[in-house]
CSV table of C-alpha atoms in Angstrom, one decimal:
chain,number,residue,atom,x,y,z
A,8,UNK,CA,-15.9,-2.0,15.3
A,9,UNK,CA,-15.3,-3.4,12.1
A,10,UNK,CA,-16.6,-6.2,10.5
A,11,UNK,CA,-14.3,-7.2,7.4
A,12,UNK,CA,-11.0,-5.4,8.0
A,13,UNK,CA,-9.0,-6.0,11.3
A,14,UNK,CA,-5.9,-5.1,12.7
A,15,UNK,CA,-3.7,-6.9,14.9
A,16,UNK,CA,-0.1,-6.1,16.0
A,17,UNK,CA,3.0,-8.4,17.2
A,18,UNK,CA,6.1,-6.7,18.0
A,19,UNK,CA,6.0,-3.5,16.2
A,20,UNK,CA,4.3,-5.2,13.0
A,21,UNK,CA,0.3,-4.4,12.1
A,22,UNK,CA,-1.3,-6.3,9.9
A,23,UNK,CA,-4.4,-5.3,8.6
A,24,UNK,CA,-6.3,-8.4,7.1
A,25,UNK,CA,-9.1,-8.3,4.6
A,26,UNK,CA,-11.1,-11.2,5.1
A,27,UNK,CA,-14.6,-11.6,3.3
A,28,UNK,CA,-15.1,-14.8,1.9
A,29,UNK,CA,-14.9,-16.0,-0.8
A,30,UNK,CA,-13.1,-13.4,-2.9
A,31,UNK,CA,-12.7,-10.6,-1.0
A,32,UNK,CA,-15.0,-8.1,-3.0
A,33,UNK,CA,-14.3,-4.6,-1.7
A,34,UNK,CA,-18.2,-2.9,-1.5
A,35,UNK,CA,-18.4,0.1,0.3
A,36,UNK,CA,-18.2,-1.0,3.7
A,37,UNK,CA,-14.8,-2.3,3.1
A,38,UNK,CA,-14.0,0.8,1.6
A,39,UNK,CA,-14.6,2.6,4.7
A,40,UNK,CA,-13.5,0.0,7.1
A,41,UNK,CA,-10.0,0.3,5.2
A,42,UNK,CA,-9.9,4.0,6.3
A,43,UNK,CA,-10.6,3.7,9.6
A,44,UNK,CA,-8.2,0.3,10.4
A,45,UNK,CA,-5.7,2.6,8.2
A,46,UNK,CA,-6.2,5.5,10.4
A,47,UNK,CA,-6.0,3.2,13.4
A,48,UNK,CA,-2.4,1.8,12.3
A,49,UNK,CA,-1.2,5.5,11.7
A,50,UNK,CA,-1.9,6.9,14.8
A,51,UNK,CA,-0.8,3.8,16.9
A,52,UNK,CA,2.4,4.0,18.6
A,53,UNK,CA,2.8,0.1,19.1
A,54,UNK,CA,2.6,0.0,15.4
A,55,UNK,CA,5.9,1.0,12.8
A,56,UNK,CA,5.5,-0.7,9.9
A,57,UNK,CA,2.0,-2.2,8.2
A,58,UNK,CA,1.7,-5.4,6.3
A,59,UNK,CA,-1.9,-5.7,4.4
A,60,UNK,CA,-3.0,-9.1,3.6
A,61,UNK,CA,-6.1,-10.6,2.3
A,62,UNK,CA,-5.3,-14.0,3.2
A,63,UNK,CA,-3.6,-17.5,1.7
A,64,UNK,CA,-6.2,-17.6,-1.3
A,65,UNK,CA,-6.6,-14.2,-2.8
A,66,UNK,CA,-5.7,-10.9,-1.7
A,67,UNK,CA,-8.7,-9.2,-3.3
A,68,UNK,CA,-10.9,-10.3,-6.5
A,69,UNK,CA,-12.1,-6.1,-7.0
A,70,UNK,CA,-14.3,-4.1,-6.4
A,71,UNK,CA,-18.2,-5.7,-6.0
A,72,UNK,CA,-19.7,-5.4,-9.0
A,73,UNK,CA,-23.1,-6.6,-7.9
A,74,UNK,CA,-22.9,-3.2,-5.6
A,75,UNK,CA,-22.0,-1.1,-8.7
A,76,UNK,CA,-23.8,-2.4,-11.6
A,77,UNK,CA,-27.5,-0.8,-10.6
A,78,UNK,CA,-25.5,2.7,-10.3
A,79,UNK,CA,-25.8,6.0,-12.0
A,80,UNK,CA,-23.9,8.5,-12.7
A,81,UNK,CA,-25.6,10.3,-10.4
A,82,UNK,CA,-25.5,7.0,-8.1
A,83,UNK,CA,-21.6,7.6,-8.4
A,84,UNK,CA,-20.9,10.9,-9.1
A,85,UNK,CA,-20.9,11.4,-5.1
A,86,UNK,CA,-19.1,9.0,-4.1
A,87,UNK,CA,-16.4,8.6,-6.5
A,88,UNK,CA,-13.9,10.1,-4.3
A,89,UNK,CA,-15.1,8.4,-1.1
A,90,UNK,CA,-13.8,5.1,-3.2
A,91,UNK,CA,-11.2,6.5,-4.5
A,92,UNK,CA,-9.9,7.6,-0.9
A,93,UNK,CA,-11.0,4.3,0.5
A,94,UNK,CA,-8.8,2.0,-2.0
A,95,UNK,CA,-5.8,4.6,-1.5
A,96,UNK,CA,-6.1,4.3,2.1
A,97,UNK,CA,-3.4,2.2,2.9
A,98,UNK,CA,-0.9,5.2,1.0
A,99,UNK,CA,-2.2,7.6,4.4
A,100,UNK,CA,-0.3,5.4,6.4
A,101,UNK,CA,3.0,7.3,7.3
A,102,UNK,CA,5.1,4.4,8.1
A,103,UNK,CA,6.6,1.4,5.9
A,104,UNK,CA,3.9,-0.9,4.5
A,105,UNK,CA,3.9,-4.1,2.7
A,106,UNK,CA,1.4,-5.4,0.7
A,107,UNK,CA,1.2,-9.5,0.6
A,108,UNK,CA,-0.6,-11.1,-2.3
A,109,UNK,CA,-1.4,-14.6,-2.9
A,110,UNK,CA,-4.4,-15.1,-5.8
A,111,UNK,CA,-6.0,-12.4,-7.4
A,112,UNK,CA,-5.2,-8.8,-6.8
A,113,UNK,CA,-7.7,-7.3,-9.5
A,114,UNK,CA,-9.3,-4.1,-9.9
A,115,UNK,CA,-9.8,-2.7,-6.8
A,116,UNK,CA,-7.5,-4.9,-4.6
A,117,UNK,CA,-4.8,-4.2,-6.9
A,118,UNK,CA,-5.6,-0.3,-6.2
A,119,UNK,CA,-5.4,-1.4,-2.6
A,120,UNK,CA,-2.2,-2.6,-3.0
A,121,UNK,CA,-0.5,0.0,-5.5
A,122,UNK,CA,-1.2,1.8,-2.5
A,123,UNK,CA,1.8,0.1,-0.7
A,124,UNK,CA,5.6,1.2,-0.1
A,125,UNK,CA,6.4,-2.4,-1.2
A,126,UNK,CA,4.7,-5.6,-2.8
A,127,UNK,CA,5.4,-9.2,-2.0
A,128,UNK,CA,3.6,-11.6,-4.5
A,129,UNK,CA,3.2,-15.2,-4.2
A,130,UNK,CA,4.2,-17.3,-7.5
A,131,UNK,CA,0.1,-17.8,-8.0
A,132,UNK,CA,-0.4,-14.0,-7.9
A,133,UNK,CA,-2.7,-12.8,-10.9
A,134,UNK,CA,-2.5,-9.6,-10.9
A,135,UNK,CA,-4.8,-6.5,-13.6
A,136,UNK,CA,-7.4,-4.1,-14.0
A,137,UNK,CA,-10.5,-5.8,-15.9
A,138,UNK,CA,-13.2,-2.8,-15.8
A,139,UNK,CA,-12.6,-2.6,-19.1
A,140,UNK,CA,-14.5,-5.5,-19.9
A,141,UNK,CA,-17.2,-3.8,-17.9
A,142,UNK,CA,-17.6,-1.1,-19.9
A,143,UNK,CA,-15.5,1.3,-17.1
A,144,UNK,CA,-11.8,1.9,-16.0
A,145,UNK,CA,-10.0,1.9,-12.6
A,146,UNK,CA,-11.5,4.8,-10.8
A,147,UNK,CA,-9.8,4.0,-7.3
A,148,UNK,CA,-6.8,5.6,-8.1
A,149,UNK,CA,-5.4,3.0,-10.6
A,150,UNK,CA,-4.9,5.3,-13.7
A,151,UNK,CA,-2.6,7.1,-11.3
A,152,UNK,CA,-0.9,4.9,-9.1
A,153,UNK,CA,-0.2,2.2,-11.8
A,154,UNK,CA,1.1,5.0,-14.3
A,155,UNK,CA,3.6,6.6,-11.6
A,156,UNK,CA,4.9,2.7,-10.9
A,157,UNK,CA,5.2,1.3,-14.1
A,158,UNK,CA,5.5,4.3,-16.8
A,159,UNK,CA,2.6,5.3,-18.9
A,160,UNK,CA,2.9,2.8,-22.1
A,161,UNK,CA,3.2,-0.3,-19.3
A,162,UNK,CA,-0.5,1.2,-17.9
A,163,UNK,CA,-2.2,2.0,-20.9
A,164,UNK,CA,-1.4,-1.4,-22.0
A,165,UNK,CA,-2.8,-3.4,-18.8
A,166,UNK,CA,-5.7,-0.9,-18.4
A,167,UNK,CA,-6.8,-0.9,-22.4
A,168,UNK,CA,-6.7,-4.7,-22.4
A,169,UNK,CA,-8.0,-5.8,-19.1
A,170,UNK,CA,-5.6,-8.5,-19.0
A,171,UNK,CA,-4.2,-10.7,-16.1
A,172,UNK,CA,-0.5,-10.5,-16.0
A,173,UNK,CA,1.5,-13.8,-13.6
A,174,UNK,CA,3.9,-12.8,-11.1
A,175,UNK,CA,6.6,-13.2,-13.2
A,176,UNK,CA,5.5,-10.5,-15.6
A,177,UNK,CA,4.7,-7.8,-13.0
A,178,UNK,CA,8.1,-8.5,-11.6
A,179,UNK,CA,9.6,-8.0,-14.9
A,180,UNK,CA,7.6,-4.9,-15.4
A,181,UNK,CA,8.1,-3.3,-11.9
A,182,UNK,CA,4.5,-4.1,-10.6
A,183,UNK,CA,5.7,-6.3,-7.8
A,184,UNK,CA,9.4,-6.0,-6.1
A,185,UNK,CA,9.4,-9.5,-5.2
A,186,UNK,CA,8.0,-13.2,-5.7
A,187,UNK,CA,8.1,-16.1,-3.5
A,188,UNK,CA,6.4,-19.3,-3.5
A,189,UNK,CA,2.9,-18.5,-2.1
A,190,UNK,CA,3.3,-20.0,1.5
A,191,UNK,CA,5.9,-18.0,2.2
A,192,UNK,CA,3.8,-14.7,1.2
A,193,UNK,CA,2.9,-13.2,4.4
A,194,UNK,CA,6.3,-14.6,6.8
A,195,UNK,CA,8.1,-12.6,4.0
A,196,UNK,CA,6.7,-9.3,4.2
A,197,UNK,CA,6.4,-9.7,8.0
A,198,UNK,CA,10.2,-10.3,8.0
A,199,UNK,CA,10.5,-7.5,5.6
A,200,UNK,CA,8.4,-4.9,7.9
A,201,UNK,CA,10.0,-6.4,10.9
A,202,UNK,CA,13.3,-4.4,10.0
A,203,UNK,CA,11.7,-0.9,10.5
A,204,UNK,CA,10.3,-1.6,14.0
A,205,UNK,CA,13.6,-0.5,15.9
A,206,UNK,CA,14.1,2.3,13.1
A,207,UNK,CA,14.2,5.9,13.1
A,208,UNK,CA,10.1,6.6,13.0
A,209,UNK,CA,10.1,10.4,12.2
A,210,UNK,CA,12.8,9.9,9.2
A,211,UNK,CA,11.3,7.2,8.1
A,212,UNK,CA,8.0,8.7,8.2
A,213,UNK,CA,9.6,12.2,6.6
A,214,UNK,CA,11.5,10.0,3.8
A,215,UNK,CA,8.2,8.4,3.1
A,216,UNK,CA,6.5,12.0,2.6
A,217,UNK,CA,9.7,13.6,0.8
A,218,UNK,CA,9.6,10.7,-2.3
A,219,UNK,CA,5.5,10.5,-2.3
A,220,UNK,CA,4.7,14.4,-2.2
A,221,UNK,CA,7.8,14.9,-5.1
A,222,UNK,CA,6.5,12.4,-7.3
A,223,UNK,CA,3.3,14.7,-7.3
A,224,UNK,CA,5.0,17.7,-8.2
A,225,UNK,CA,7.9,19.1,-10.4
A,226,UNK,CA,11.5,18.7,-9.6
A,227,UNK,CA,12.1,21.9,-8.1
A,228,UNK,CA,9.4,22.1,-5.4
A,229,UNK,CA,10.2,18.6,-4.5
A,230,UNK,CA,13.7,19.5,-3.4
A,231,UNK,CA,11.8,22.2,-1.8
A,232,UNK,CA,10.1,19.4,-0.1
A,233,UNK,CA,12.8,17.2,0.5
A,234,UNK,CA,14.8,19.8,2.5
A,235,UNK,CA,12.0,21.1,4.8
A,236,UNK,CA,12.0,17.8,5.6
A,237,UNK,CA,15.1,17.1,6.0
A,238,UNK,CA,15.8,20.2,8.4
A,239,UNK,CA,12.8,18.7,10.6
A,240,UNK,CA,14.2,15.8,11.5
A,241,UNK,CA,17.0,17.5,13.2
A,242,UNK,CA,15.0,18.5,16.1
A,243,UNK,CA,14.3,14.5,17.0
A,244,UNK,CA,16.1,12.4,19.3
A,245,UNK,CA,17.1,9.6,17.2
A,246,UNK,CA,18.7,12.5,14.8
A,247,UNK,CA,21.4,13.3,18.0
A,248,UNK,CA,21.3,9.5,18.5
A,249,UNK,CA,21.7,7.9,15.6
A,250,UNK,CA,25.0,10.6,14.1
A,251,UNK,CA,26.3,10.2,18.4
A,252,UNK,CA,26.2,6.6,17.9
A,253,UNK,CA,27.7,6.8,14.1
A,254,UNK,CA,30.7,9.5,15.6
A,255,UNK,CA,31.6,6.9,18.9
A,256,UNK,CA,30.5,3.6,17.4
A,257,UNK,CA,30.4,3.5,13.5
A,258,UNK,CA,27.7,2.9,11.3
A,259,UNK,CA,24.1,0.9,12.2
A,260,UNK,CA,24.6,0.5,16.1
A,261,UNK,CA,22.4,3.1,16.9
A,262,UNK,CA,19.4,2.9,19.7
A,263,UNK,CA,16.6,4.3,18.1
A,264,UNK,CA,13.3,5.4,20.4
A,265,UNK,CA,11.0,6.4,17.3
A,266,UNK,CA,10.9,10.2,19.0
């Protein structure tokens, strides 16, 4: 059981909901309870595509500093990674996820969320990485994530400063796909997710891994990659389905099973 991150499922659609008042600060139990709700909504058949959502206020304020600011670095030298893989969790997931904001996304909620296949902001997002002004930098996978998204010059500017940017900016500059006024947050990314529930699991899960594991690696080996992949998927049912369907039918009537 877990106590601050749930997930709950309606037609095909998880959501997995951070909820600990007032800001969301993601200690240590979060961090874990992210891996194992992530886990959960990989491995669960009813689920085929992920929203995460910290709730109408705020998505996530960081990570808690009250937690952090008595540690070492031999306090944190141990557990670096377990944070790191806890605030990346929601990239594990091997099917199409949204990430909702409304409020702050900060620190380590904005890891949390660069974690995503797709972000939704509300028009009162507030999105950054402040550990600067702490005297540390992102260290749940933000130096990486954000850099990959955005380009280099972009990161180093938002991580050397510490500053805040509105949802218009991170639009502007790639950080969010989309803004909508924040009531409509979470009903558009459901809608959005919704679309993948009927789909083709295994290629979507393969297209997933083709694009993520390339962007780790050079060009060539992520062709590689890409056609390992895309042999695989030729042994699933919705493969024969989907190209019967295109040959008798045309395009996007096809009856997908997820196998």
């Amino acid at each position: 059981m877990t106590e601050f991150v749930s997930l709950s499922v309606d037609d095909g659609v998880g959501t997995i909901r951070i909820d600990r008042p007032p800001m969301n600060a993601l200690n240590r139990q979060i961090q874990q309870e992210l891996l194992t709700v992530s886990e959960e909504a990989d491995t669960r058949a009813d689920v085929r595509a992920v929203v995460v959502y910290g709730g109408e206020k705020t998505f996530a304020a960081g990570a808690d500093v009250k937690e952090m600011a008595t540690m070492s670095y031999s306090d944190m030298a141990p557990v670096a990674r377990k944070l790191s893989a806890g605030l990346g969790a929601i990239s594990t997931i091997a099917k199409p996820t949204v990430a909702a904001l409304t409020g702050y996304a900060l620190g380590g909620g904005l890891e949390v969320v660069l974690g995503a296949d797709r972000r939704i902001a509300g028009e009162n997002a507030k999105l950054g990485f402040p550990e600067i002004l702490l005297g540390i930098f992102p260290g749940g996978g933000g130096t990486q994530r954000l850099a990959r998204l955005i380009g280099p010059s972009r990161a180093k500017d938002l991580i050397y400063t510490g500053r805040m940017v509105s949802a218009e900016e991170a639009l502007a500059i790639g950080l969010v796909d989309e803004v909508v006024p924040a009531d409509e947050v979470y009903s558009r990314s459901v809608a959005y997710a919704a679309q993948f529930t009927a789909g083709p699991a295994l290629a979507l899960a393969a297209a997933k891994k083709a694009i993520d594991g390339g962007l780790d690696t050079d060009l060539r080996t992520g062709l590689d990659i890409e056609s390992e992949l895309f042999a695989g998927v030729f042994a699933s049912d919705d493969a024969k389905a989907g190209m019967e369907s295109f040959v008798q039918n045309g395009p996007g009537k096809a009856t997908f099973t997820g196998r």
